[in-house]
Each structure stands twice: as C-alpha cells, then as structure tokens.
Tab-separated table of C-alpha atoms and ligand atoms in Angstrom:
chain	number	residue	atom	x	y	z
M	57	UNK	CA	76.247	97.310	153.593
M	58	UNK	CA	75.153	96.867	150.000
M	59	UNK	CA	76.049	93.941	147.751
M	60	UNK	CA	78.814	95.858	145.953
M	61	UNK	CA	80.661	96.512	149.182
M	62	UNK	CA	80.330	92.826	150.024
M	63	UNK	CA	81.887	91.786	146.717
M	64	UNK	CA	84.720	94.283	147.195
M	65	UNK	CA	85.355	92.952	150.693
M	66	UNK	CA	85.529	89.364	149.385
M	67	UNK	CA	87.874	90.493	146.601
M	68	UNK	CA	90.059	92.184	149.230
M	69	UNK	CA	90.097	89.009	151.317
M	70	UNK	CA	91.232	86.821	148.422
M	71	UNK	CA	93.343	89.169	146.305
M	72	UNK	CA	95.259	91.059	148.996
M	73	UNK	CA	97.373	88.093	150.201
M	74	UNK	CA	97.959	87.052	146.574
M	75	UNK	CA	99.179	90.553	145.720
M	76	UNK	CA	101.415	90.453	148.818
M	77	UNK	CA	102.854	87.113	147.685
M	78	UNK	CA	103.512	88.517	144.243
M	79	UNK	CA	105.216	91.544	145.794
M	80	UNK	CA	107.457	89.137	147.747
M	81	UNK	CA	108.269	87.319	144.490
M	82	UNK	CA	109.095	90.561	142.668
M	83	UNK	CA	111.184	91.592	145.652
M	84	UNK	CA	113.286	88.420	145.509
M	85	UNK	CA	113.798	88.597	141.763
M	86	UNK	CA	114.703	92.323	141.767
M	87	UNK	CA	117.031	91.872	144.749
M	88	UNK	CA	118.785	88.982	142.986
M	89	UNK	CA	119.189	91.079	139.831
M	90	UNK	CA	120.604	93.969	141.865
M	91	UNK	CA	123.181	91.477	143.207
M	92	UNK	CA	124.008	90.158	139.684
M	93	UNK	CA	122.186	86.905	140.340
M	94	UNK	CA	119.357	85.297	138.430
M	95	UNK	CA	117.165	84.751	141.453
M	96	UNK	CA	114.267	82.386	142.093
M	97	UNK	CA	111.095	82.166	139.992
M	98	UNK	CA	108.432	84.827	140.588
M	99	UNK	CA	106.168	82.216	142.201
M	100	UNK	CA	108.819	81.133	144.718
M	101	UNK	CA	107.092	82.670	147.798
M	102	UNK	CA	103.980	80.621	146.994
M	103	UNK	CA	106.048	77.441	146.717
M	104	UNK	CA	107.704	78.283	150.052
M	105	UNK	CA	104.343	78.697	151.753
M	106	UNK	CA	102.990	75.523	150.104
M	107	UNK	CA	106.036	73.624	151.328
M	108	UNK	CA	105.697	74.964	154.881
M	109	UNK	CA	101.997	74.023	154.860
M	110	UNK	CA	102.839	70.375	154.217
M	111	UNK	CA	105.488	70.081	156.907
M	112	UNK	CA	104.833	67.999	159.999
M	113	UNK	CA	106.205	69.560	163.188
M	114	UNK	CA	104.973	70.121	166.729
M	115	UNK	CA	104.448	73.812	167.599
M	116	UNK	CA	106.791	75.338	170.178
M	117	UNK	CA	103.720	76.119	172.289
M	118	UNK	CA	99.952	75.827	171.871
M	119	UNK	CA	99.499	79.550	172.479
M	120	UNK	CA	101.726	80.252	169.532
M	121	UNK	CA	99.331	78.579	167.081
M	122	UNK	CA	96.476	80.639	168.462
M	123	UNK	CA	98.367	83.935	168.164
M	124	UNK	CA	99.373	83.115	164.577
M	125	UNK	CA	95.727	82.581	163.637
M	126	UNK	CA	94.691	85.821	165.346
M	127	UNK	CA	97.475	87.673	163.513
M	128	UNK	CA	96.272	86.221	160.223
M	129	UNK	CA	92.658	87.178	160.932
M	130	UNK	CA	93.651	90.722	161.929
M	131	UNK	CA	95.846	91.191	158.838
M	132	UNK	CA	93.163	89.887	156.491
M	133	UNK	CA	90.550	92.001	158.297
M	134	UNK	CA	92.571	95.155	157.649
M	135	UNK	CA	92.669	94.268	153.931
M	136	UNK	CA	88.944	93.616	153.872
M	137	UNK	CA	88.282	96.937	155.615
M	138	UNK	CA	90.353	98.871	153.083
M	139	UNK	CA	88.681	97.094	150.157
M	140	UNK	CA	85.226	97.778	151.567
M	141	UNK	CA	86.032	101.472	152.025
M	142	UNK	CA	86.034	101.446	155.819
M	143	UNK	CA	87.769	103.874	158.162
M	144	UNK	CA	91.492	103.823	157.307
M	145	UNK	CA	92.487	104.701	160.859
M	146	UNK	CA	90.545	101.689	162.159
M	147	UNK	CA	92.202	99.515	159.529
M	148	UNK	CA	95.560	100.792	160.775
M	149	UNK	CA	94.703	99.819	164.374
M	150	UNK	CA	93.617	96.323	163.316
M	151	UNK	CA	96.858	95.920	161.390
M	152	UNK	CA	98.835	97.021	164.469
M	153	UNK	CA	96.984	94.363	166.488
M	154	UNK	CA	98.217	91.764	164.016
M	155	UNK	CA	101.846	92.824	164.550
M	156	UNK	CA	101.338	92.588	168.333
M	157	UNK	CA	99.993	89.036	168.011
M	158	UNK	CA	103.128	88.063	166.072
M	159	UNK	CA	105.263	89.412	168.921
M	160	UNK	CA	103.104	87.696	171.572
M	161	UNK	CA	103.395	84.381	169.718
M	162	UNK	CA	107.174	84.771	169.598
M	163	UNK	CA	107.232	85.449	173.368
M	164	UNK	CA	105.557	82.026	173.877
M	165	UNK	CA	108.522	80.220	172.303
M	166	UNK	CA	111.403	78.691	174.249
M	167	UNK	CA	114.247	80.074	172.201
M	168	UNK	CA	116.048	83.184	173.492
M	169	UNK	CA	116.348	84.324	169.856
M	170	UNK	CA	112.581	84.235	169.586
M	171	UNK	CA	112.135	86.320	172.741
M	172	UNK	CA	114.747	88.803	171.559
M	173	UNK	CA	112.979	89.048	168.217
M	174	UNK	CA	109.653	89.600	169.963
M	175	UNK	CA	111.096	92.488	171.981
M	176	UNK	CA	112.523	93.991	168.834
M	177	UNK	CA	109.170	93.584	167.098
M	178	UNK	CA	107.626	95.669	169.890
M	179	UNK	CA	110.350	98.309	169.475
M	180	UNK	CA	109.515	98.421	165.784
M	181	UNK	CA	105.829	98.875	166.572
M	182	UNK	CA	106.726	101.732	168.880
M	183	UNK	CA	108.857	103.330	166.168
M	184	UNK	CA	106.644	103.169	163.086
M	185	UNK	CA	103.092	103.249	164.435
M	186	UNK	CA	103.054	106.951	165.500
M	187	UNK	CA	104.449	108.220	162.195
M	188	UNK	CA	102.110	105.942	160.242
M	189	UNK	CA	99.155	107.269	162.211
M	190	UNK	CA	100.123	110.906	161.672
M	191	UNK	CA	100.523	110.152	157.955
M	192	UNK	CA	96.971	108.781	157.825
M	193	UNK	CA	95.707	111.805	159.800
M	194	UNK	CA	97.311	114.090	157.197
M	195	UNK	CA	95.568	112.199	154.402
M	196	UNK	CA	92.245	112.328	156.257
M	197	UNK	CA	92.591	116.080	156.878
M	198	UNK	CA	93.309	116.733	153.193
M	199	UNK	CA	90.594	114.349	151.956
M	200	UNK	CA	87.998	115.627	154.459
M	201	UNK	CA	87.017	112.163	155.747
M	202	UNK	CA	88.526	109.001	157.162
M	203	UNK	CA	87.106	106.382	154.815
M	204	UNK	CA	89.244	104.828	152.079
M	205	UNK	CA	86.904	105.881	149.263
M	206	UNK	CA	87.217	109.564	150.247
M	207	UNK	CA	91.000	109.217	150.140
M	208	UNK	CA	90.709	107.844	146.632
M	209	UNK	CA	88.175	110.477	145.561
M	210	UNK	CA	90.276	113.427	146.779
M	211	UNK	CA	90.749	116.311	144.340
M	212	UNK	CA	94.193	115.908	142.736
M	213	UNK	CA	97.128	113.992	144.235
M	214	UNK	CA	97.430	114.211	148.036
M	215	UNK	CA	101.216	114.091	147.702
M	216	UNK	CA	101.573	117.828	147.018
M	217	UNK	CA	99.773	118.665	150.252
M	218	UNK	CA	101.896	116.302	152.345
M	219	UNK	CA	105.437	115.931	150.992
M	220	UNK	CA	106.816	115.685	154.528
M	221	UNK	CA	105.101	112.387	155.290
M	222	UNK	CA	106.932	110.613	152.453
M	223	UNK	CA	110.087	109.843	154.530
M	224	UNK	CA	107.822	108.554	157.299
M	225	UNK	CA	105.872	106.304	154.942
M	226	UNK	CA	109.089	105.004	153.415
M	227	UNK	CA	110.291	104.203	156.929
M	228	UNK	CA	107.049	102.284	157.570
M	229	UNK	CA	107.412	100.383	154.286
M	230	UNK	CA	111.006	99.436	155.134
M	231	UNK	CA	110.026	98.198	158.586
M	232	UNK	CA	106.935	96.325	157.442
M	233	UNK	CA	108.737	94.686	154.511
M	234	UNK	CA	111.478	93.720	156.971
M	235	UNK	CA	114.095	95.487	154.913
M	236	UNK	CA	117.528	96.728	155.836
M	237	UNK	CA	118.367	99.125	157.592
M	238	UNK	CA	115.265	98.467	159.718
M	239	UNK	CA	115.096	94.652	159.556
M	240	UNK	CA	115.567	94.574	163.285
M	241	UNK	CA	113.056	91.978	164.507
M	242	UNK	CA	113.518	89.736	161.479
M	243	UNK	CA	115.194	90.125	158.138
M	244	UNK	CA	113.419	89.273	154.900
M	245	UNK	CA	116.448	87.834	153.166
M	246	UNK	CA	118.797	86.689	155.912
M	247	UNK	CA	118.005	83.429	157.650
M	248	UNK	CA	120.378	83.117	160.590
M	249	UNK	CA	119.440	83.183	164.264
M	250	UNK	CA	119.159	86.731	165.626
M	251	UNK	CA	118.449	88.358	162.277
M	252	UNK	CA	115.459	86.050	161.872
M	253	UNK	CA	114.612	86.520	165.578
M	254	UNK	CA	110.855	86.795	165.792
M	255	UNK	CA	110.329	83.855	163.397
M	256	UNK	CA	112.706	81.449	165.210
M	257	UNK	CA	110.101	79.327	166.967
M	258	UNK	CA	107.434	79.428	164.283
M	259	UNK	CA	107.596	76.395	162.014
M	260	UNK	CA	105.550	74.357	159.559
M	261	UNK	CA	101.933	75.379	159.061
M	262	UNK	CA	102.086	78.180	161.668
M	263	UNK	CA	104.998	79.740	159.825
M	264	UNK	CA	103.116	79.469	156.527
M	265	UNK	CA	100.080	81.256	158.014
M	266	UNK	CA	102.382	83.915	159.423
M	267	UNK	CA	103.855	84.453	155.975
M	268	UNK	CA	100.364	84.891	154.507
M	269	UNK	CA	99.598	87.415	157.275
M	270	UNK	CA	102.811	89.216	156.351
M	271	UNK	CA	101.737	89.372	152.702
M	272	UNK	CA	98.387	90.838	153.750
M	273	UNK	CA	100.206	93.443	155.893
M	274	UNK	CA	102.485	94.416	153.017
M	275	UNK	CA	99.464	94.940	150.773
M	276	UNK	CA	97.784	97.179	153.366
M	277	UNK	CA	100.871	99.315	153.875
M	278	UNK	CA	101.582	99.741	150.153
M	279	UNK	CA	97.897	100.411	149.538
M	280	UNK	CA	97.840	103.200	152.120
M	281	UNK	CA	101.027	104.651	150.583
M	282	UNK	CA	99.355	104.595	147.172
M	283	UNK	CA	96.676	107.027	148.450
M	284	UNK	CA	99.309	109.734	147.986
M	285	UNK	CA	98.540	109.722	144.271
M	286	UNK	CA	95.109	108.154	143.973
M	287	UNK	CA	93.824	109.961	140.900
M	288	UNK	CA	93.377	106.640	139.047
M	289	UNK	CA	94.013	102.932	139.752
M	290	UNK	CA	97.088	103.087	137.524
M	291	UNK	CA	98.679	105.956	139.446
M	292	UNK	CA	97.983	104.070	142.688
M	293	UNK	CA	99.776	100.983	141.395
M	294	UNK	CA	102.680	103.108	140.160
M	295	UNK	CA	102.949	104.931	143.506
M	296	UNK	CA	102.942	101.640	145.447
M	297	UNK	CA	105.503	100.250	142.974
M	298	UNK	CA	107.761	103.264	143.501
M	299	UNK	CA	107.633	102.832	147.282
M	300	UNK	CA	108.465	99.131	146.841
M	301	UNK	CA	111.334	99.826	144.469
M	302	UNK	CA	112.752	102.523	146.756
M	303	UNK	CA	112.615	100.045	149.651
M	304	UNK	CA	114.444	97.396	147.600
M	305	UNK	CA	117.197	99.802	146.561
M	306	UNK	CA	117.667	101.068	150.128
M	307	UNK	CA	117.710	97.446	151.350
M	308	UNK	CA	120.557	96.619	148.998
M	309	UNK	CA	122.707	99.649	149.682
M	310	UNK	CA	122.426	99.955	153.452
M	311	UNK	CA	123.550	97.997	156.489
M	312	UNK	CA	121.296	97.135	159.418
M	313	UNK	CA	120.933	99.833	162.085
M	314	UNK	CA	120.472	99.114	165.756
M	315	UNK	CA	117.062	99.414	167.408
M	316	UNK	CA	118.400	102.363	169.393
M	317	UNK	CA	119.095	104.353	166.218
M	318	UNK	CA	115.695	103.407	164.846
M	319	UNK	CA	113.826	104.355	167.983
M	320	UNK	CA	116.012	107.261	169.085
M	321	UNK	CA	116.747	109.011	165.789
M	322	UNK	CA	114.839	107.850	162.731
M	323	UNK	CA	111.428	107.527	164.417
M	324	UNK	CA	111.485	111.014	166.050
M	325	UNK	CA	112.779	112.736	162.903
M	326	UNK	CA	110.155	111.198	160.614
M	327	UNK	CA	107.483	111.836	163.246
M	328	UNK	CA	108.447	115.521	163.582
M	329	UNK	CA	108.353	115.945	159.799
M	330	UNK	CA	104.936	114.282	159.531
M	331	UNK	CA	103.550	116.272	162.464
M	332	UNK	CA	104.827	119.522	160.930
M	333	UNK	CA	102.937	118.598	157.786
M	334	UNK	CA	99.781	117.918	159.803
M	335	UNK	CA	100.029	121.284	161.582
M	336	UNK	CA	100.571	123.009	158.246
M	337	UNK	CA	97.436	121.329	156.864
M	338	UNK	CA	95.408	122.557	159.861
M	339	UNK	CA	96.748	126.120	159.604
M	340	UNK	CA	96.103	126.307	155.882
O	800	UNK	CA	94.768	70.407	142.815
O	801	UNK	CA	95.770	71.916	146.142
O	802	UNK	CA	97.352	68.605	147.163
O	803	UNK	CA	99.449	68.436	144.022
O	804	UNK	CA	100.511	72.081	144.513
O	805	UNK	CA	101.707	71.194	148.021
O	806	UNK	CA	103.689	68.232	146.675
O	807	UNK	CA	105.246	70.360	143.909
O	808	UNK	CA	106.123	73.023	146.481
O	809	UNK	CA	108.050	70.537	148.602
O	810	UNK	CA	110.339	69.841	145.683
O	811	UNK	CA	110.613	73.465	144.576
O	812	UNK	CA	111.478	75.024	147.907
O	813	UNK	CA	114.350	73.201	149.621
O	814	UNK	CA	115.711	75.179	152.555
O	815	UNK	CA	119.173	74.003	153.538
O	816	UNK	CA	120.693	73.900	156.955
O	817	UNK	CA	124.450	73.573	156.894
O	818	UNK	CA	126.106	71.903	159.876
O	819	UNK	CA	129.876	71.887	160.191
O	820	UNK	CA	130.399	68.629	162.030
O	821	UNK	CA	134.176	68.936	162.335
O	822	UNK	CA	135.205	69.802	158.827
O	823	UNK	CA	138.611	71.330	157.988
O	824	UNK	CA	136.525	74.210	156.465
O	825	UNK	CA	137.409	73.169	152.917
O	826	UNK	CA	133.953	71.678	152.324
O	827	UNK	CA	132.262	74.539	154.250
O	828	UNK	CA	133.734	77.096	151.900
O	829	UNK	CA	132.637	75.095	148.876
O	830	UNK	CA	129.122	74.774	150.340
O	831	UNK	CA	128.846	78.508	150.972
O	832	UNK	CA	130.229	79.194	147.492
O	833	UNK	CA	126.963	77.765	146.157
O	834	UNK	CA	125.188	80.885	147.482
O	835	UNK	CA	127.397	83.340	145.624
O	836	UNK	CA	126.336	85.002	142.361
O	837	UNK	CA	128.539	82.530	140.426
O	838	UNK	CA	126.478	79.490	141.423
O	839	UNK	CA	123.326	81.247	142.790
O	840	UNK	CA	121.445	78.281	144.257
O	841	UNK	CA	118.476	80.555	144.960
O	842	UNK	CA	117.610	79.893	141.288
O	843	UNK	CA	116.262	76.546	142.490
O	844	UNK	CA	114.437	78.098	145.437
O	845	UNK	CA	117.232	77.006	147.774
O	846	UNK	CA	117.813	79.132	150.858
O	847	UNK	CA	120.489	78.642	153.493
O	848	UNK	CA	118.692	78.791	156.846
O	849	UNK	CA	120.182	78.788	160.333
O	850	UNK	CA	117.236	77.203	162.106
O	851	UNK	CA	116.579	73.444	162.012
O	852	UNK	CA	112.838	74.038	162.528
O	853	UNK	CA	112.734	75.800	159.136
O	854	UNK	CA	115.057	73.420	157.277
O	855	UNK	CA	114.191	70.659	154.808
O	856	UNK	CA	117.670	69.495	153.879
O	857	UNK	CA	120.523	68.965	156.330
O	858	UNK	CA	123.899	69.442	154.677
O	859	UNK	CA	126.656	68.005	156.850
O	860	UNK	CA	130.363	68.591	156.246
O	861	UNK	CA	133.162	66.898	158.144
O	862	UNK	CA	133.564	63.837	160.314
O	863	UNK	CA	131.380	62.842	163.214
O	864	UNK	CA	133.221	62.550	166.498
O	865	UNK	CA	132.167	61.490	169.966
O	866	UNK	CA	131.339	65.023	171.095
O	867	UNK	CA	129.380	66.358	168.150
O	868	UNK	CA	127.376	63.196	167.385
O	869	UNK	CA	124.758	64.238	169.965
O	870	UNK	CA	124.458	67.716	168.446
O	871	UNK	CA	124.086	66.298	164.941
O	872	UNK	CA	121.330	63.944	166.134
O	873	UNK	CA	119.642	66.799	167.997
O	874	UNK	CA	119.602	69.045	164.912
O	875	UNK	CA	118.263	66.178	162.788
O	876	UNK	CA	115.490	65.493	165.298
O	877	UNK	CA	114.428	69.147	165.353
O	878	UNK	CA	113.858	69.246	161.602
O	879	UNK	CA	110.279	68.753	160.387
O	880	UNK	CA	109.470	65.729	158.189
O	881	UNK	CA	109.933	65.010	155.327
O	882	UNK	CA	113.657	65.746	155.470
O	883	UNK	CA	116.799	64.925	153.522
O	884	UNK	CA	120.386	64.530	154.692
O	885	UNK	CA	123.361	65.150	152.431
O	886	UNK	CA	126.868	64.153	153.539
O	887	UNK	CA	129.491	66.361	151.920
O	888	UNK	CA	133.111	65.435	151.214
O	889	UNK	CA	135.202	62.396	151.980
O	890	UNK	CA	134.946	63.211	155.702
O	891	UNK	CA	131.151	63.380	155.696
O	892	UNK	CA	130.872	60.194	153.634
O	893	UNK	CA	133.281	57.970	155.551
O	894	UNK	CA	135.472	59.933	157.939
O	895	UNK	CA	138.034	60.607	155.175
O	896	UNK	CA	141.615	61.029	156.250
O	897	UNK	CA	140.513	61.328	159.880
O	898	UNK	CA	138.623	58.039	160.103
O	899	UNK	CA	141.369	56.291	162.091
O	900	UNK	CA	141.585	59.074	164.696
O	901	UNK	CA	140.648	57.846	168.193
O	902	UNK	CA	137.894	60.438	168.711
O	903	UNK	CA	136.294	60.008	165.280
O	904	UNK	CA	133.238	57.792	164.830
O	905	UNK	CA	133.292	57.965	161.027
O	906	UNK	CA	130.898	59.378	158.427
O	907	UNK	CA	127.550	61.066	159.031
O	908	UNK	CA	125.665	57.794	158.468
O	909	UNK	CA	127.034	56.452	161.746
O	910	UNK	CA	124.535	58.727	163.537
O	911	UNK	CA	121.692	59.695	161.182
O	912	UNK	CA	120.381	58.222	157.906
O	913	UNK	CA	122.018	59.829	154.869
O	914	UNK	CA	120.174	60.224	151.540
O	915	UNK	CA	122.930	61.514	149.264
O	916	UNK	CA	126.725	61.215	149.513
O	917	UNK	CA	128.950	63.778	147.797
O	918	UNK	CA	132.537	62.563	147.368
O	919	UNK	CA	135.542	64.852	146.976
O	920	UNK	CA	138.119	66.528	149.159
O	921	UNK	CA	136.755	69.153	149.091
O	922	UNK	CA	133.512	68.473	147.220
O	923	UNK	CA	132.915	70.848	144.303
O	924	UNK	CA	130.010	73.345	144.448
O	925	UNK	CA	128.613	71.793	141.254
O	926	UNK	CA	128.618	68.377	142.929
O	927	UNK	CA	126.883	69.816	146.019
O	928	UNK	CA	124.162	71.404	143.886
O	929	UNK	CA	123.803	68.153	141.974
O	930	UNK	CA	123.404	66.320	145.281
O	931	UNK	CA	120.560	68.606	146.347
O	932	UNK	CA	118.814	68.057	143.015
O	933	UNK	CA	119.343	64.269	143.321
O	934	UNK	CA	117.965	64.387	146.871
O	935	UNK	CA	114.892	66.298	145.673
O	936	UNK	CA	114.370	63.658	142.968
O	937	UNK	CA	114.384	61.046	145.714
O	938	UNK	CA	111.927	63.111	147.775
O	939	UNK	CA	109.667	63.488	144.749
O	940	UNK	CA	109.650	59.700	144.321
O	941	UNK	CA	108.692	59.246	147.984
O	942	UNK	CA	105.924	61.880	147.743
O	943	UNK	CA	104.498	60.340	144.573
O	944	UNK	CA	104.516	56.872	146.095
O	945	UNK	CA	102.673	58.097	149.218
W	1175	LIG	S1	136.630	66.175	152.771
W	1175	LIG	FE1	138.597	67.237	152.612
W	1175	LIG	S2	138.021	69.400	152.398
W	1175	LIG	FE2	136.214	68.319	153.135
W	1175	LIG	S3	136.271	68.539	155.353
W	1175	LIG	FE3	137.304	66.590	154.853
W	1175	LIG	S4	139.470	67.108	154.693
W	1175	LIG	FE4	138.322	69.054	154.578
C-alpha cells in the first residue's frame, strides 16, 4: 500500500459518514418540500446524532452495544475499502456483515417490536443482497476487474452495457435508505412502533453510532450505483444524485409493501433481470 | 467545540412523545395538527416518536386517573435524561372539567414533574409549539449552568 492509497482510505473514513449525513439532510428537506412543508435545516441529521450522543440511558442489553460497534466498524470499513480502490465484491460482503450485526443487536433487545424488526431486517438482506451482488458482477465483467479503480477507469459509461441492473440497484437503494415501499424493517421518516421495528431497543449513544453506520452504508450503496456512469467525478455525483432523487420520489408516492411481496415478487424479478444482463455480458 | 456542538444539538433536536392520558381527543387532535404542513414542527427539528427510549420531550394530554398514572410514570422513567414534560390543555394542567370525578387524580404534575403548562380547552397548536420552544429555553438554561 503506498502513501496515496493511505490518504484516500483516511479520506474515505472521515468523509463517507459526513456525505451520508448530508444525504440524510437533503432527503429530509426534499421530502418536506414534496409535501409542501418547509422541513428541517440541512444539518438536522447531525444535530439529531449529536443529541443522541449526549443522552444518558442504559442499553437494553450489553450485547447490543457490542453489535452496534461492530456494525459501525464494518460500515466504515466498506467505505475505506471503496476509497482505497479495494475489491468491490469484498466491500459488498463487509457491508452485508454490518447489516447482519444491526439485526443481531435488535434480536438482543427485550421488545417484541425489536425482534420483529430484526426478522424483517434479515428478510431485507435476503431480498436485496443477491441482486446487489449480481449487479456488481455485471460491472466487474464489463470493467474486466473487481477493484473500484477499474470500475472508474472503464471505457465509457457502464450503464449502456447493463441497463437491466438499474431496477435492481434502485431496489437496493430504496431498501438501504429505508424508503417506502421497502421500509419494512424500519422506516426512515415514520417513528411509531412496528414501522421503526429494528431500531426500537437502540437508544442514546448506541442509536447515534447506528445512525452513523447507516450514513456510511448509504454512501457505499450510492457510490456503487455511481459506477454506472463513472466517466468523471461529476458524472458519478450526478448518477448518485439521480438514484437518490428517484428513491425520494418513489418514497413519497408509494405505500409500504409487505415483506412477502418484497421477497416473493420484487426480489426475484429484479434478480432475473440482473442475471439476464450478466448472461448477456458473458455471451457478448 | 465538540461539547458545545452536543449542547446545541440537544436544543435543536427535540423528539416528542405524545401520550394520551385520558384526553377527550380535543387536545390530541391539536397536538397532531402541529405535524401537518400548516404548522410543520419539523422546521424546528421536532419529530413525533412512538418510543420513549428515543424521546426527549413527553407531551401529555388529558387527566391522570388511577389506572393510567402507573403507565405515565413508566413512560417517563423509560425516557433518557435530560427530559422535558409538557402538560397540554386544562385537563393536563389541573384535571380540567374532570377534576372532581372519583377516578381522576388531577393534572399530570400529580405523578411526574412538569416543566411547561399549556392552558386551553383545547390548547391551540401555536400554544403547543410555543410550549416546546419555552421548554427548550429552559433546557438550554440547565445545560449552560451545568
Ligand atoms: S382540555 Fe378540553 S380539549 Fe383538552 S382533553 Fe381536556 S376537555 Fe378535551
């Protein structure tokens, strides 16, 4: 590892959660505007996390605190790996580990809502992970290698070689941003019991760390989506922005689906489309 | 700097938990009206949460009676410190028209300490928002003194 890679990794470690927090702020402002409201300030997610950090509350279980920290480490590690140009597939696995830790932490809680949320989190993992993986395989096949820098150095936009993975990636973005219709384990905007399921027993500092892990996850997912048009940094930002905006619009115009629809219909359809694209790339 | 950011955040991010302690629903409707686009309390970073472990401000509407006093105390105890309590409406403040009823204990302050009282039957959304802002001013004073 040379010094440049080290600097990039450190930048990824520090900037990725900040970008995720900013995305959450933009999300809340845009959503409020779509609902004819003014909405909170752009920095509101940072205030929320700062507030949660300073709260004094006993954790629901000691294991929970440990799982939250592991989730945070795994999420930040996936950001660092992407920034340092590591294997994108490995980064994807590390990110999946983070989501599993969140579910495991929720299983440690006492509340039935928390356990229900944890189960739903696992259903979500089952639904979006395969299609996300096939999407990354498509990108790797077209770019000729698995490392992030090769994805970014690919000749021309990857999008034209893999239009069929776009619905799958949008599905992943919706699930990871906890957006309707796939806000099944926990909703980003709603704050009542079952719809906030997996977060029920997390509180205070643990909840703040979990939020930071979530920001890091969002950055990873949008970053991977931006590889579809990685001809310049600007096009990457625009691509990620388009995915985010599409997710916000869908969130505001759709109602929540059940986990059965997600797992039984949406996941197979997006997976079949992405796999067809992968086969096409191999046959080409 | 980080410490002052944390203190500022506590004032800028009040998450409310609304507990209907036996209200006639008049005050509940006015409380929920604060979330609508007309009043849009999210402007102030306020979110209505359904989980006491996530809440900073407990908004209580209605009278306290012998059955729900335990639940009110339980919710209050589950909230992380520092926390604020706002009693909404004549019922929340003193028991209102129901204070002489045999099952009614009185206002919210019979069970838990109340920081801000909002009079009215029902209390207006503007008054409720003003109460939250007043409560945050009080919290800010406490944080600065500590
Ligand atoms: S104060 Fe009036 S409106 Fe509010 S709960 Fe009591 S009776 Fe109903």
